[in-house]
mmCIF file of C-alpha atoms and ligand atoms in Angstrom:
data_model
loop_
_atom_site.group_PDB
_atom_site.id
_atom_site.type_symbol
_atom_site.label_atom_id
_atom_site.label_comp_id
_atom_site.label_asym_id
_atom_site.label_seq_id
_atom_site.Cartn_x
_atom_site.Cartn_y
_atom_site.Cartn_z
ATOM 1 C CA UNK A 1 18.209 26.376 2.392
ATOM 2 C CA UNK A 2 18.794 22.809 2.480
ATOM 3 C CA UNK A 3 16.943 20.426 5.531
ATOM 4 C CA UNK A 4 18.301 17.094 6.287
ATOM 5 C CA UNK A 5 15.750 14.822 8.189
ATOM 6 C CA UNK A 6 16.672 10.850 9.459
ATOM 7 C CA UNK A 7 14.422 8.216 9.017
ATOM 8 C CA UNK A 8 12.772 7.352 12.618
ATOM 9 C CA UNK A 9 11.739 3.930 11.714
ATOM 10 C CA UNK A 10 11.566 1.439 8.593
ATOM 11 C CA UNK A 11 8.459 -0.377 7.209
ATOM 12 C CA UNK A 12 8.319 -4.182 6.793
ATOM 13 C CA UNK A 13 5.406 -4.829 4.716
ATOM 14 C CA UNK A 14 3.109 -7.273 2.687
ATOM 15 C CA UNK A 15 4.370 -5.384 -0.532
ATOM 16 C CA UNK A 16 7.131 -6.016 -2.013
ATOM 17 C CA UNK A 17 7.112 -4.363 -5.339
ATOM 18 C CA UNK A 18 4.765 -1.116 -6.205
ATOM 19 C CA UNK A 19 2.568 -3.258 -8.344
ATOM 20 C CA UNK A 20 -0.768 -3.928 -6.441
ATOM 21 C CA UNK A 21 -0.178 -1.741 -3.942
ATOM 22 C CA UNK A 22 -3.762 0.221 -2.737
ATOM 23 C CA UNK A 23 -2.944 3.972 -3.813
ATOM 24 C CA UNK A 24 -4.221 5.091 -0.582
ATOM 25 C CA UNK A 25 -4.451 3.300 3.176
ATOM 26 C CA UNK A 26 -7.644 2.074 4.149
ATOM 27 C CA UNK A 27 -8.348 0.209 1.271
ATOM 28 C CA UNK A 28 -7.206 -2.884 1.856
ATOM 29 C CA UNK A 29 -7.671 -3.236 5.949
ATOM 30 C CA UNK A 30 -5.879 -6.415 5.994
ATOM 31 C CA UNK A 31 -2.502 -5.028 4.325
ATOM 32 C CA UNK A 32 -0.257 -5.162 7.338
ATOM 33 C CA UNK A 33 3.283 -4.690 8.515
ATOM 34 C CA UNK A 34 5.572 -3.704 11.823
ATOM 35 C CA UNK A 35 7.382 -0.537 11.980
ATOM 36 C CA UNK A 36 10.474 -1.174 13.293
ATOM 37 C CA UNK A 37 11.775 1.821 15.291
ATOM 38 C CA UNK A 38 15.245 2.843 15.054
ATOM 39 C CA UNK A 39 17.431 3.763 18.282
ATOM 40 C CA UNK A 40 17.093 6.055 20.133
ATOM 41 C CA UNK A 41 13.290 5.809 18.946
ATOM 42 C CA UNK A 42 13.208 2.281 19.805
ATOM 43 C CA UNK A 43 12.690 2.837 23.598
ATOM 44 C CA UNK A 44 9.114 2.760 25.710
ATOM 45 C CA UNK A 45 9.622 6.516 26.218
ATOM 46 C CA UNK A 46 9.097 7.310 22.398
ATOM 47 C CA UNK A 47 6.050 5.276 22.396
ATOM 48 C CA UNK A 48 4.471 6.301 25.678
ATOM 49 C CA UNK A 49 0.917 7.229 25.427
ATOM 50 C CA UNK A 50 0.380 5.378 21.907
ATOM 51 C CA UNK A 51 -1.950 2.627 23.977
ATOM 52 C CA UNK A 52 -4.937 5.113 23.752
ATOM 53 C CA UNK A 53 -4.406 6.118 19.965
ATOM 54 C CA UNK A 54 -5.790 4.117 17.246
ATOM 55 C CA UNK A 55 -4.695 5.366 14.076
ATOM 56 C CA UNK A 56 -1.147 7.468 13.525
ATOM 57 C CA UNK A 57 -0.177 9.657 10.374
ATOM 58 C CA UNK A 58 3.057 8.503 9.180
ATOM 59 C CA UNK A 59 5.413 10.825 6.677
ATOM 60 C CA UNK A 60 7.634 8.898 4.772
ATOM 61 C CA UNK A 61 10.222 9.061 2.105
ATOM 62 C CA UNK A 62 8.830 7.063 -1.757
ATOM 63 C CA UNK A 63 12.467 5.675 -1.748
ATOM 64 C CA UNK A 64 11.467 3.581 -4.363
ATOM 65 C CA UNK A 65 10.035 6.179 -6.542
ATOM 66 C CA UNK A 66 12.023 6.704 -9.577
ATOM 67 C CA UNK A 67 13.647 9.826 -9.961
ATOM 68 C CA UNK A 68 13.625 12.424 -12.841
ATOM 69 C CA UNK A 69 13.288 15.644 -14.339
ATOM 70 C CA UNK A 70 10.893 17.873 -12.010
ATOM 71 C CA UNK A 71 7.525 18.419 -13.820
ATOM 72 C CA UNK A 72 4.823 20.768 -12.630
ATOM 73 C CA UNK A 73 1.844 18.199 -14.158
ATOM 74 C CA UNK A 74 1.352 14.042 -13.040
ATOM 75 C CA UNK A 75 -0.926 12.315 -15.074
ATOM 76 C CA UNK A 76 -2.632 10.319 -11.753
ATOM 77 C CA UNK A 77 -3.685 6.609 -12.301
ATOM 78 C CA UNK A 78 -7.088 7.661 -10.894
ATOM 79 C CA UNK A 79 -7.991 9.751 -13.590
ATOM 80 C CA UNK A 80 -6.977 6.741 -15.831
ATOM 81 C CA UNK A 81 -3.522 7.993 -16.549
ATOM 82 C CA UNK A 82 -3.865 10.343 -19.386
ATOM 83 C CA UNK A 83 -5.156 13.467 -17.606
ATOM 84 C CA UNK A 84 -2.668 15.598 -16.406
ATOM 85 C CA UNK A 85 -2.861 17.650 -13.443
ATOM 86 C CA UNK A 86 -0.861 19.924 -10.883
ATOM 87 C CA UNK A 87 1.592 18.062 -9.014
ATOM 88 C CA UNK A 88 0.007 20.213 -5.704
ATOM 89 C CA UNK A 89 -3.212 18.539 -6.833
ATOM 90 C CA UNK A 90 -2.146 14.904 -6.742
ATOM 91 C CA UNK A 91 -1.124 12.149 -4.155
ATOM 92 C CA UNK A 92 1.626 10.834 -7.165
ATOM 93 C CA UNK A 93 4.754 9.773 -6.024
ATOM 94 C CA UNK A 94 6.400 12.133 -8.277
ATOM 95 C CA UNK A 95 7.119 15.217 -6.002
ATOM 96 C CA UNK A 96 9.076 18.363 -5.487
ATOM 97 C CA UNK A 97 10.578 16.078 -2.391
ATOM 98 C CA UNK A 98 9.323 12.514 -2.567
ATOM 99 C CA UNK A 99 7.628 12.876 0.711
ATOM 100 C CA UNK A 100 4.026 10.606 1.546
ATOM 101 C CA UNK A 101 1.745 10.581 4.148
ATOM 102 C CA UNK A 102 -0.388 7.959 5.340
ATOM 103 C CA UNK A 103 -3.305 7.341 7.768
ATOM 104 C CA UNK A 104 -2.807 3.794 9.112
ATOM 105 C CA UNK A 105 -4.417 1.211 12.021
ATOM 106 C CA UNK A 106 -1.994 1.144 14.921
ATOM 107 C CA UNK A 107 -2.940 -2.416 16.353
ATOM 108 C CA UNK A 108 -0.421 -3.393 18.800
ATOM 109 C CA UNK A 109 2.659 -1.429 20.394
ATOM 110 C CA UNK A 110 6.023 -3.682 20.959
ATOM 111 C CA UNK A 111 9.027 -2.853 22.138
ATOM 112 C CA UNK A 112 11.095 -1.216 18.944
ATOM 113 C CA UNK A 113 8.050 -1.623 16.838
ATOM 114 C CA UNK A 114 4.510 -0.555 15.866
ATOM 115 C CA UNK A 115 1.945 -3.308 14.760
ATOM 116 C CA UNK A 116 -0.014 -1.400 11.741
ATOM 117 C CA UNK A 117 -2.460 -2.498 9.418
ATOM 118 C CA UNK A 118 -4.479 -1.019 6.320
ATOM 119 C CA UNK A 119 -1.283 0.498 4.969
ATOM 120 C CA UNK A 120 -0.257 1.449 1.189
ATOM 121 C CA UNK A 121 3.666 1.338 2.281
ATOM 122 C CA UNK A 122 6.544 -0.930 0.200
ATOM 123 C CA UNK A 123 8.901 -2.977 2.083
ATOM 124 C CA UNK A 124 11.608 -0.914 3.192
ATOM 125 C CA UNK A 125 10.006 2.487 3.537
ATOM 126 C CA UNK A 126 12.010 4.929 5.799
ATOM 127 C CA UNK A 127 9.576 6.915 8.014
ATOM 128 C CA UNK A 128 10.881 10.067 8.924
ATOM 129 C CA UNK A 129 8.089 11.042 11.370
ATOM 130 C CA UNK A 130 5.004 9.297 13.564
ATOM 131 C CA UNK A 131 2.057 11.581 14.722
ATOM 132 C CA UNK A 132 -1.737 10.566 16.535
ATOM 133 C CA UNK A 133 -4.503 11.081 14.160
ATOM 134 C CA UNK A 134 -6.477 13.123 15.870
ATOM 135 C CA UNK A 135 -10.165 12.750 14.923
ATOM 136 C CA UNK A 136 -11.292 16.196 16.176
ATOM 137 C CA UNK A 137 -9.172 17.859 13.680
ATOM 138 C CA UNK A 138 -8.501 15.025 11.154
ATOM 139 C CA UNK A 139 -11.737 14.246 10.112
ATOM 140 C CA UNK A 140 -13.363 16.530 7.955
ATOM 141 C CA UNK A 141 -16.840 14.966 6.406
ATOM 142 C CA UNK A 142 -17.579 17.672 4.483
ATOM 143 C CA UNK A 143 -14.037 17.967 2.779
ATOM 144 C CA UNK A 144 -14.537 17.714 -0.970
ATOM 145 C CA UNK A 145 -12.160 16.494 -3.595
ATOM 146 C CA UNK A 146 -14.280 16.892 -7.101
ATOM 147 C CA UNK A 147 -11.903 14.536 -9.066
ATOM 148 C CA UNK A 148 -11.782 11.794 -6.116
ATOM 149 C CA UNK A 149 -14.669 12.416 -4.318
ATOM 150 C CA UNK A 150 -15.119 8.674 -3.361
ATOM 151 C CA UNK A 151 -12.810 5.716 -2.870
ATOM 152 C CA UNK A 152 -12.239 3.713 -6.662
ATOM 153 C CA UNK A 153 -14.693 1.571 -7.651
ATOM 154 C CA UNK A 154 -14.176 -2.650 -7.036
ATOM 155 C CA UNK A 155 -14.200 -4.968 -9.644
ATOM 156 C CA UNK A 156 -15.308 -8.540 -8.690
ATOM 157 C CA UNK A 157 -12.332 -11.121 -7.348
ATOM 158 C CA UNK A 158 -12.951 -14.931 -8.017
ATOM 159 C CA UNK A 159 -10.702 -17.471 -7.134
ATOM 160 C CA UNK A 160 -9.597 -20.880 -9.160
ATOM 161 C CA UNK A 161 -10.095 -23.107 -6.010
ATOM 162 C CA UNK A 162 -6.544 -24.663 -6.134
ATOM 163 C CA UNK A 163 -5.516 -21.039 -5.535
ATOM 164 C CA UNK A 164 -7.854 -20.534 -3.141
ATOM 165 C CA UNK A 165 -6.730 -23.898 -1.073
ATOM 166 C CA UNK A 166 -3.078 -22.801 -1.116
ATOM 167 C CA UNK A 167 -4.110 -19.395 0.049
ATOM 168 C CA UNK A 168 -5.885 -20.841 3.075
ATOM 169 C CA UNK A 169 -2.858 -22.605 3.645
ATOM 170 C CA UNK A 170 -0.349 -20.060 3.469
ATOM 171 C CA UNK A 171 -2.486 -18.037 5.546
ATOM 172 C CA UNK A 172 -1.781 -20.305 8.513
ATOM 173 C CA UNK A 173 1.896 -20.418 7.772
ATOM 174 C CA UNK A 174 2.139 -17.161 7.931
ATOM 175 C CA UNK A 175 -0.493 -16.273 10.881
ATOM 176 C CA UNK A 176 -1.267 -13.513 8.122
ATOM 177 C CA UNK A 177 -4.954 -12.831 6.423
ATOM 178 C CA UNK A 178 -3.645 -13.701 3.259
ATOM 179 C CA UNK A 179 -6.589 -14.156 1.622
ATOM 180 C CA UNK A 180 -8.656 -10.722 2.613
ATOM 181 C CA UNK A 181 -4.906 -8.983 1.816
ATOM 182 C CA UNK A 182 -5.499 -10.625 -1.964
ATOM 183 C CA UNK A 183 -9.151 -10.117 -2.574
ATOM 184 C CA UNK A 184 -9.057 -6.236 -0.823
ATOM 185 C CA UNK A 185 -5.540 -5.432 -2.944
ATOM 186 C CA UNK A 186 -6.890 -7.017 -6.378
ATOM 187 C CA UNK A 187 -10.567 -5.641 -6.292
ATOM 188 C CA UNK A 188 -8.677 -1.901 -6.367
ATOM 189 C CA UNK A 189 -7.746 -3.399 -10.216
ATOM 190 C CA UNK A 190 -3.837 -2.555 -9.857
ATOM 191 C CA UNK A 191 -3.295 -3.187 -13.857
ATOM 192 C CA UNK A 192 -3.301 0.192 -15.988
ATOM 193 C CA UNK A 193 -6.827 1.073 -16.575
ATOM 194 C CA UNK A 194 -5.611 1.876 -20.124
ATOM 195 C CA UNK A 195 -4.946 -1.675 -20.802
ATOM 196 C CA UNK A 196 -7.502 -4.186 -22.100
ATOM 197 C CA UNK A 197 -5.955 -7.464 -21.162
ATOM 198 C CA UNK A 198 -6.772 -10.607 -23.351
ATOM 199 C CA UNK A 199 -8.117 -13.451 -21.150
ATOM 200 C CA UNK A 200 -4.792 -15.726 -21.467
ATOM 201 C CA UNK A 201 -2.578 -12.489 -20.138
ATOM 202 C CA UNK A 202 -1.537 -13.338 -17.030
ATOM 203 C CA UNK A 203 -0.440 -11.028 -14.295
ATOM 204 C CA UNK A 204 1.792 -11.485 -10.957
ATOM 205 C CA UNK A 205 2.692 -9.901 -7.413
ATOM 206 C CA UNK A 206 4.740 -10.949 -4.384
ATOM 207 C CA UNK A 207 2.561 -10.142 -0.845
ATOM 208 C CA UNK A 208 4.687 -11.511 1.968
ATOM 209 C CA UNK A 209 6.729 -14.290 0.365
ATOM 210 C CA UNK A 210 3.775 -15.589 -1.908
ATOM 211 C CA UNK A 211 3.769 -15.103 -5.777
ATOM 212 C CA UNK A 212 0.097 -14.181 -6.662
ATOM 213 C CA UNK A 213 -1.164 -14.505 -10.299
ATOM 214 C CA UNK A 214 -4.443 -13.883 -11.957
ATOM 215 C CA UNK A 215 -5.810 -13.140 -14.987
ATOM 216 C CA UNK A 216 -9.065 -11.268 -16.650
ATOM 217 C CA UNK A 217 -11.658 -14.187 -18.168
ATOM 218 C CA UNK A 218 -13.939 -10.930 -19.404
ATOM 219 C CA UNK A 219 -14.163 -7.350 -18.253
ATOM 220 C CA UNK A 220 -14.763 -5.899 -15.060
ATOM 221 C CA UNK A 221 -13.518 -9.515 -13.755
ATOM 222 C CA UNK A 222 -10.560 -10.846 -12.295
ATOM 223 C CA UNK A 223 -9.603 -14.564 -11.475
ATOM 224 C CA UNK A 224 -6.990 -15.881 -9.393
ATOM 225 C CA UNK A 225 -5.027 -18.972 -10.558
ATOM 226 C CA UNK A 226 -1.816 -19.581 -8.472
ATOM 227 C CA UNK A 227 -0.503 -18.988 -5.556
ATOM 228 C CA UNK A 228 2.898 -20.102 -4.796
ATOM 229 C CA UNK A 229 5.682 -19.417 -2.463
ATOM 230 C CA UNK A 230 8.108 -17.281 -4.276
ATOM 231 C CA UNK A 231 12.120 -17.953 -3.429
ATOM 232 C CA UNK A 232 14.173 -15.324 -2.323
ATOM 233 C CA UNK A 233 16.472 -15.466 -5.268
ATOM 234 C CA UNK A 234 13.342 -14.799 -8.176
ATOM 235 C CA UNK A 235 11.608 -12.024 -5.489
HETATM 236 N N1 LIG B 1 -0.916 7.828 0.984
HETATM 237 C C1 LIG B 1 0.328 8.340 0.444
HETATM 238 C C2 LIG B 1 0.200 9.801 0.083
HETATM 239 O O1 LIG B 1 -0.891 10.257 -0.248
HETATM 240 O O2 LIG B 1 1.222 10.499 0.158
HETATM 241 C C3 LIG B 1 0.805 7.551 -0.735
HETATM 242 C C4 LIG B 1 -0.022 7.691 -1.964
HETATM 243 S S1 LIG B 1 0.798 7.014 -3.358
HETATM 244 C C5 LIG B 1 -0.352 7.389 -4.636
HETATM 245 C C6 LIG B 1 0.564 5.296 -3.062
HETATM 246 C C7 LIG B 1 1.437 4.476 -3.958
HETATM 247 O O3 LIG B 1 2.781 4.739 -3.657
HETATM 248 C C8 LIG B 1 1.272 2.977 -3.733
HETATM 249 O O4 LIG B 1 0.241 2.457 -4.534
HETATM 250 C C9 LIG B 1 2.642 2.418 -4.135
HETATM 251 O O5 LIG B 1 2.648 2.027 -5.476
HETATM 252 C C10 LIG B 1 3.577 3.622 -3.967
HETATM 253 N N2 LIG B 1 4.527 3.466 -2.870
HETATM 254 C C11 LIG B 1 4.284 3.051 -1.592
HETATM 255 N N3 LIG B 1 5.407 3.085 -0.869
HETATM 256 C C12 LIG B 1 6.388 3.545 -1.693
HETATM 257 C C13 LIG B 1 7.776 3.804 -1.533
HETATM 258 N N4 LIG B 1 8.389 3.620 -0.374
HETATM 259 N N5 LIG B 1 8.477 4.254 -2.616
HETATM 260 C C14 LIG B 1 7.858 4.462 -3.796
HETATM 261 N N6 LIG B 1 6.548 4.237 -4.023
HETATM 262 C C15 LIG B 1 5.824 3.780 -2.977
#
């Protein structure tokens, strides 16, 4: 039996490539982005009641997630990418149907759109359905997950203070936290945790329209040295 389900809405977000992204919400609180509802969605009655509701579980399609051969085991980036595991007992993006599901911060309700924040969502991600978190039944403290019991451990963000200037600045251009969205998005670590990068290896990211870069000086650290706005046609 075959379902077909249309997208009620599309995510405009901070991220624009998978690279850096938090692997769960929450993580970085100042990740942020509007869903746009699509018609007939996109009218007051869809939304009505969502002023008393702080948080919503979106579902959502990985469109972005590459598609292959179905295997049963994912080798999770949490357990350092080398352990494999049940698909059933992973949040990968490699699924039976590429389907997510995400906790977010609903922070303002427009017409056509929801203001949301603390998100782990690319640019561009069809939603295919919106639901209240309901705390009550949501919110299980003594729920236990022996291989992710915690959220990932932070390694410590400095910045090069030309980097740091144009961040501030950007950040008022863009009426955006920009610089909480960099620091709470690079402390995760996004780089394999296989790889042991030499000190002159740099690495890159687009949030919003801004080209991050950074590097490792020594282990366990991370630096950042540019930020500049990147051009449409090399995003
Ligand atoms: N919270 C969701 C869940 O548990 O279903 C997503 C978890 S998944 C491990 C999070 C990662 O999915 C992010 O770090 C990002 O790299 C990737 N991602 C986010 N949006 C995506 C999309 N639309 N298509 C493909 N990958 C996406």
């Amino acid at each position: 039996m075959a379902y077909h389900f249309d997208p009620v809405g599309i995510v405009h977000s901070c991220f624009h490539e998978k690279f850096a992204i938090p692997r769960q919400p929450s993580l970085a609180p100042a990740a942020r982005g509007i869903l746009e509802l699509l018609p007939p969605y996109d009218q007051p009655e869809a939304t009505a009641g969502l002023e008393g509701v702080s948080h919503l579980w979106l579902l959502f399609v990985f469109h972005a997630a590459s598609s292959g051969p179905q295997h049963l085991r994912v080798r999770p980036p949490r357990l350092g990418g080398n352990q494999r595991i049940g698909v059933f007992a992973s949040r990968s993006t490699h699924r039976p149907n590429p389907i997510g599901q995400s906790v977010v911060r609903l922070d303002a309700v427009e017409q056509g759109k929801l203001l949301i924040s603390g998100i782990d969502l690319l640019d561009g991600t069809p939603v295919l359905d919106i639901k209240p978190y309901l705390p009550y039944a949501d919110s299980l403290p003594h729920a236990h997950n022996a291989m992710a019991d915690t959220a990932p451990q932070l390694i410590s963000v400095a910045w090069k203070p030309v980097a740091w200037q144009a961040a501030r600045e950007h950040a008022q251009r863009l009426q955006q936290p920009v610089i909480e969205l960099i620091e709470q998005c690079l402390a995760q670590d996004p780089k394999p945790a296989y790889q042991q990068p030499q000190p002159e290896r740099e690495y890159g990211v687009r949030f919003w329209d801004l080209n991050v870069r950074w590097h490792y000086p020594h282990a366990g650290c991370i630096q950042i040295v540019s930020i500049e706005l990147q051009s449409i046609a090399t995003a």
